[in-house]
Structures are given as structure tokens and as C-alpha cells.
Amino acid sequence: MNLKKLVGEAAVEYVKDGMVLGLGTGSTVRYSIFKIGKLVKTGLKVLGIPTSKGTEKLAKDCGIPLTNLNEHPEVDLTIDCADEVDPNLNLTKCMGGALFREKIVANSSKEMIVVVDESKMVEKLGTKSPLPVEVLPFSWKVCQRKLRELDCVPTLRKKGKRAYETDNGNYIIDCKFEGIEDPKNLERDINSILGVLENGLFLDLADIVLVGKIGGIEKLRKII
Ligand code: A5P
């Protein structure tokens, strides 16, 4: 059973005519995008805001009309995936490298639905996946040194022999923690380092998480 397809498609039930949609990046949300594209062909009227160049191309290929945050600063619904989800529905994201755009779009959304398979559920963030941090290439080593002081192992992400570049032309430093005890404080500490653009902690952003399991879909809601 393809769990990514199962939840990716299920999230599209929340899409309504006339919505401005944040379109996430990753192998799970691509199934949502395929399905939205099919509905657009049969008359659904939505506008998509892609969170990466890859998603922009996919959405265009699927025939989804696109806009951007400057034209539509208020997004109705964002569908995206995640690398880890904790019991409070906090997330780590961005092993795909699109974190800065994904985070701005999620922050601008009235509602965010996250689609994951059950392998992404964790008791504590930072236990399965490193935390990606987007930094300015100009001073990446300074950022790496400061990140090391936060009790992690920070490694520059590479593509072949060169540094991996984000859609914004920046670098990613992947920070391996032995579990993140206090995500809120860590987010503040990381973002106060000069040269850091953003980090992959998505806290208090997900409203609903759809978890694909062998037996079906589990729906988790944020407790307010
Ligand atoms: C993209 O930058 C990431 O945030 C992805 O959303 C995340 O890595 C999860 O993607 P998959 O659904 O491909 O596992």
C-alpha cells in the first residue's frame, strides 16, 4: 500500500472552490498536487502558491493556476509534508531544502494540513532527522560554529562535491541533535544567529496532521 499516496490524496478533501492554496514540497504532497490538478481540469477554481521551484514546475505541469505571496499575502490552506511530527503536532521539515519558502507560506496560512506516513511520527523532535538551517553562504562557517555551541553536530549539506544551494541561493547546515528538549527556545536561539535565514522547526503551525497507516488514515488535530 502506498501510504504517501493515501494521505496525499486524502488532504484534498479540505480544498474548496475559490481557495488560495499553499503547495508544499516533497514526495507525499506531490500526490495532493496531482489530485488538485485533476480537479482543476474538471472545473475546480483555486490558485496555488508553490513553496519551491520543483513544486512550481509540478503544479504548472498539472495545470494548477499559480500566484504568489505578494499578490495573495493571505493563504486559505496549505498542504505540506514533514520529516518528523511530535505529539503536539510540532514538526521538523525541509530535508528537501525548501524550508524558507515553506515556512513563510505556512505562516501566512489560515490553516495547515500536514500529510505524512507513520514513519514520521516521533516522541521527540530531532531524534530521527537532523534539523536543517538555511544560512547565507557569505558566512556559513560562522553560523556552523555558533550552531555547534547549541549542542548539535552541524554539517554543511552537499550536492556532489559542492555545497547544496537552496532555491534562494543559500546553503543548508544539517544539525544533528540527540533529541530536541525545548523546540521553542531552540528556534529562538538558532534564529538569533546572524546569517541564519530560517530553521526547519515548524511550531504551532500544523492544524491537522493526516497520518497514513497500513490500516487507514489517522487524523490528528491541534489541541487549542
Ligand atoms: C521539503 O523541503 C521538505 O520539508 C519535505 O516536506 C519533507 O522533507 C518531507 O518530505 P517527504 O514527504 O518527501 O518525506
Short mmCIF file of C-alpha atoms and ligand atoms in Angstrom, two decimals:
data_model
loop_
_atom_site.label_atom_id
_atom_site.label_comp_id
_atom_site.label_asym_id
_atom_site.label_seq_id
_atom_site.Cartn_x
_atom_site.Cartn_y
_atom_site.Cartn_z
CA MET A 1 0.00 0.00 0.00
CA ASN A 2 1.34 3.44 -0.92
CA LEU A 3 0.78 5.39 2.32
CA LYS A 4 2.12 8.65 0.89
CA LYS A 5 -0.44 8.49 -1.92
CA LEU A 6 -3.21 7.58 0.52
CA VAL A 7 -2.73 10.65 2.76
CA GLY A 8 -1.59 12.97 -0.01
CA GLU A 9 -4.87 12.45 -1.83
CA ALA A 10 -6.98 12.48 1.34
CA ALA A 11 -5.86 16.03 2.18
CA VAL A 12 -7.51 17.32 -0.98
CA GLU A 13 -10.92 16.81 0.63
CA TYR A 14 -10.24 20.04 2.54
CA VAL A 15 -9.75 22.03 -0.66
CA LYS A 16 -12.72 24.24 -1.57
CA ASP A 17 -13.60 26.25 -4.66
CA GLY A 18 -12.06 29.73 -4.64
CA MET A 19 -9.23 28.94 -2.22
CA VAL A 20 -5.68 30.27 -2.38
CA LEU A 21 -3.57 27.18 -1.63
CA GLY A 22 -0.05 26.86 -0.30
CA LEU A 23 1.52 23.96 -2.18
CA GLY A 24 4.22 22.22 -0.16
CA THR A 25 7.28 20.36 -1.34
CA GLY A 26 8.05 16.65 -1.04
CA SER A 27 7.19 13.16 -2.15
CA THR A 28 3.94 12.98 -0.12
CA VAL A 29 2.37 16.32 -1.02
CA ARG A 30 3.07 15.67 -4.69
CA TYR A 31 0.10 13.27 -4.60
CA SER A 32 -2.09 16.13 -3.32
CA ILE A 33 -0.85 18.30 -6.18
CA PHE A 34 -1.60 15.61 -8.78
CA LYS A 35 -5.14 15.28 -7.40
CA ILE A 36 -5.74 19.05 -7.25
CA GLY A 37 -4.57 19.22 -10.87
CA LYS A 38 -7.15 16.59 -11.85
CA LEU A 39 -9.92 18.54 -10.08
CA VAL A 40 -8.84 21.79 -11.76
CA LYS A 41 -9.32 20.05 -15.11
CA THR A 42 -12.91 19.27 -14.13
CA GLY A 43 -13.72 22.82 -13.02
CA LEU A 44 -12.25 23.46 -9.53
CA LYS A 45 -11.16 27.10 -9.23
CA VAL A 46 -8.12 27.56 -7.00
CA LEU A 47 -4.86 29.47 -7.07
CA GLY A 48 -1.65 27.80 -5.87
CA ILE A 49 1.40 29.30 -4.21
CA PRO A 50 4.32 26.90 -4.72
CA THR A 51 6.94 26.59 -1.97
CA SER A 52 9.82 25.62 -4.28
CA LYS A 53 10.88 25.73 -7.90
CA GLY A 54 10.25 21.96 -8.07
CA THR A 55 6.67 22.36 -6.86
CA GLU A 56 6.16 25.30 -9.21
CA LYS A 57 7.06 23.11 -12.18
CA LEU A 58 4.93 20.21 -10.94
CA ALA A 59 1.91 22.44 -10.33
CA LYS A 60 2.26 24.04 -13.77
CA ASP A 61 2.53 20.61 -15.39
CA CYS A 62 -0.68 19.64 -13.56
CA GLY A 63 -2.47 22.74 -14.87
CA ILE A 64 -2.91 24.48 -11.48
CA PRO A 65 -3.05 28.30 -11.89
CA LEU A 66 -0.36 29.92 -9.76
CA THR A 67 0.06 33.12 -7.83
CA ASN A 68 2.49 34.36 -5.18
CA LEU A 69 2.52 35.75 -1.66
CA ASN A 70 2.89 39.33 -2.87
CA GLU A 71 -0.33 39.10 -4.86
CA HIS A 72 -2.09 36.97 -2.22
CA PRO A 73 -0.48 37.52 1.20
CA GLU A 74 -3.28 35.61 2.90
CA VAL A 75 -3.41 31.91 2.09
CA ASP A 76 -6.55 29.87 2.86
CA LEU A 77 -4.99 26.43 3.22
CA THR A 78 -1.50 24.97 2.95
CA ILE A 79 -0.88 21.28 2.38
CA ASP A 80 2.66 20.11 3.08
CA CYS A 81 4.61 17.13 4.35
CA ALA A 82 7.16 16.81 7.17
CA ASP A 83 10.21 14.88 8.28
CA GLU A 84 9.10 14.47 11.91
CA VAL A 85 5.83 15.08 13.78
CA ASP A 86 5.72 15.10 17.60
CA PRO A 87 2.65 14.53 19.85
CA ASN A 88 1.97 18.32 19.94
CA LEU A 89 1.92 18.40 16.13
CA ASN A 90 5.18 20.31 16.01
CA LEU A 91 7.29 19.42 13.01
CA THR A 92 10.75 19.31 11.59
CA LYS A 93 10.81 19.88 7.86
CA CYS A 94 12.96 20.55 4.96
CA MET A 95 15.20 17.63 4.24
CA GLY A 96 14.03 18.65 0.75
CA GLY A 97 15.68 22.03 1.28
CA ALA A 98 12.67 24.30 0.70
CA LEU A 99 12.33 25.44 4.30
CA PHE A 100 12.37 29.22 3.99
CA ARG A 101 9.55 29.40 1.44
CA GLU A 102 7.64 26.56 3.10
CA LYS A 103 7.75 28.36 6.43
CA ILE A 104 6.63 31.76 5.11
CA VAL A 105 3.74 30.17 3.23
CA ALA A 106 2.71 28.11 6.29
CA ASN A 107 2.90 31.22 8.46
CA SER A 108 0.67 33.11 6.04
CA SER A 109 -1.99 30.38 6.01
CA LYS A 110 -5.25 30.31 7.88
CA GLU A 111 -4.95 26.53 8.04
CA MET A 112 -2.17 24.00 7.52
CA ILE A 113 -2.68 20.30 6.84
CA VAL A 114 0.34 18.04 7.08
CA VAL A 115 0.48 14.71 5.30
CA VAL A 116 2.88 12.00 6.49
CA ASP A 117 3.22 8.26 6.63
CA GLU A 118 3.51 6.73 10.09
CA SER A 119 7.32 6.51 9.91
CA LYS A 120 7.42 10.30 10.55
CA MET A 121 5.78 10.13 13.99
CA VAL A 122 8.24 10.68 16.87
CA GLU A 123 8.02 11.21 20.63
CA LYS A 124 10.65 13.95 20.44
CA LEU A 125 11.77 16.12 17.51
CA GLY A 126 15.38 15.74 16.40
CA THR A 127 15.56 12.03 17.15
CA LYS A 128 15.13 10.74 13.59
CA SER A 129 16.02 13.60 11.36
CA PRO A 130 18.66 16.34 11.52
CA LEU A 131 17.34 19.89 11.76
CA PRO A 132 18.09 21.86 8.59
CA VAL A 133 19.11 25.51 8.95
CA GLU A 134 19.28 27.83 5.93
CA VAL A 135 22.26 30.21 6.10
CA LEU A 136 23.91 32.88 4.00
CA PRO A 137 26.81 31.40 2.02
CA PHE A 138 28.89 34.51 2.84
CA SER A 139 29.26 33.49 6.49
CA TRP A 140 28.26 29.84 6.64
CA LYS A 141 31.26 28.79 8.72
CA VAL A 142 30.46 31.43 11.34
CA CYS A 143 26.92 30.02 11.53
CA GLN A 144 28.26 26.48 11.76
CA ARG A 145 30.49 27.45 14.70
CA LYS A 146 27.59 29.15 16.52
CA LEU A 147 25.27 26.21 15.83
CA ARG A 148 27.81 23.81 17.33
CA GLU A 149 27.51 25.77 20.60
CA LEU A 150 23.83 24.66 20.70
CA ASP A 151 24.89 21.05 21.36
CA CYS A 152 24.48 19.61 17.90
CA VAL A 153 26.69 18.31 15.13
CA PRO A 154 26.26 20.82 12.27
CA THR A 155 27.19 19.60 8.80
CA LEU A 156 27.10 21.57 5.57
CA ARG A 157 24.73 19.86 3.13
CA LYS A 158 26.47 18.84 -0.09
CA LYS A 159 25.34 18.03 -3.60
CA GLY A 160 28.20 16.01 -5.07
CA LYS A 161 31.37 17.88 -4.17
CA ARG A 162 29.76 21.31 -3.91
CA ALA A 163 27.58 22.88 -1.24
CA TYR A 164 23.86 22.28 -1.83
CA GLU A 165 22.11 25.53 -2.80
CA THR A 166 18.51 26.32 -1.91
CA ASP A 167 16.08 27.98 -4.34
CA ASN A 168 17.10 31.24 -2.62
CA GLY A 169 20.81 30.68 -3.38
CA ASN A 170 21.66 29.91 0.26
CA TYR A 171 23.30 26.94 1.99
CA ILE A 172 21.80 24.39 4.39
CA ILE A 173 23.51 23.24 7.57
CA ASP A 174 22.01 19.98 8.86
CA CYS A 175 22.14 19.93 12.67
CA LYS A 176 22.11 16.51 14.32
CA PHE A 177 20.71 16.70 17.86
CA GLU A 178 20.28 13.88 20.35
CA GLY A 179 16.61 14.90 20.54
CA ILE A 180 15.35 18.48 20.94
CA GLU A 181 14.29 19.16 24.54
CA ASP A 182 12.85 22.64 24.11
CA PRO A 183 11.89 23.39 20.48
CA LYS A 184 10.66 26.96 21.19
CA ASN A 185 13.88 28.08 22.84
CA LEU A 186 15.97 26.31 20.25
CA GLU A 187 14.10 28.04 17.44
CA ARG A 188 14.74 31.41 19.07
CA ASP A 189 18.43 30.63 19.68
CA ILE A 190 19.03 29.44 16.12
CA ASN A 191 17.25 32.37 14.51
CA SER A 192 19.18 34.87 16.61
CA ILE A 193 22.44 33.80 14.94
CA LEU A 194 23.44 36.44 12.41
CA GLY A 195 23.44 34.90 8.94
CA VAL A 196 20.71 32.34 9.68
CA LEU A 197 17.69 32.80 7.42
CA GLU A 198 15.43 30.18 8.96
CA ASN A 199 15.37 26.74 10.50
CA GLY A 200 13.24 23.66 9.89
CA LEU A 201 11.27 23.76 13.16
CA PHE A 202 7.58 24.34 12.38
CA LEU A 203 5.98 25.00 15.77
CA ASP A 204 2.26 25.61 16.33
CA LEU A 205 1.69 25.76 12.59
CA ALA A 206 0.01 22.44 11.76
CA ASP A 207 -3.75 22.39 12.43
CA ILE A 208 -4.37 18.87 11.16
CA VAL A 209 -1.95 16.00 10.56
CA LEU A 210 -3.11 13.11 8.40
CA VAL A 211 -1.05 10.01 9.17
CA GLY A 212 -1.03 7.21 6.61
CA LYS A 213 -1.03 3.81 8.30
CA ILE A 214 -1.40 0.29 6.98
CA GLY A 215 -4.92 0.15 8.48
CA GLY A 216 -6.01 3.55 7.10
CA ILE A 217 -5.66 7.24 7.90
CA GLU A 218 -5.37 8.66 11.41
CA LYS A 219 -6.45 12.30 11.74
CA LEU A 220 -4.72 14.34 14.46
CA ARG A 221 -5.93 17.82 15.38
CA LYS A 222 -4.09 20.57 17.21
CA ILE A 223 -5.36 20.92 20.76
CA ILE A 224 -6.05 24.62 21.35
C1 A5P B 1 10.81 19.75 1.70
O1 A5P B 1 11.72 20.77 1.87
C2 A5P B 1 10.57 19.04 2.99
O2 A5P B 1 10.13 19.88 4.00
C3 A5P B 1 9.61 17.90 2.85
O3 A5P B 1 8.32 18.38 3.05
C4 A5P B 1 9.94 16.86 3.86
O4 A5P B 1 11.30 16.55 3.70
C5 A5P B 1 9.10 15.60 3.77
O5 A5P B 1 9.04 15.12 2.50
P1 A5P B 1 8.57 13.67 2.06
O6 A5P B 1 7.09 13.67 2.04
O7 A5P B 1 9.20 13.55 0.71
O8 A5P B 1 9.14 12.68 3.02
#
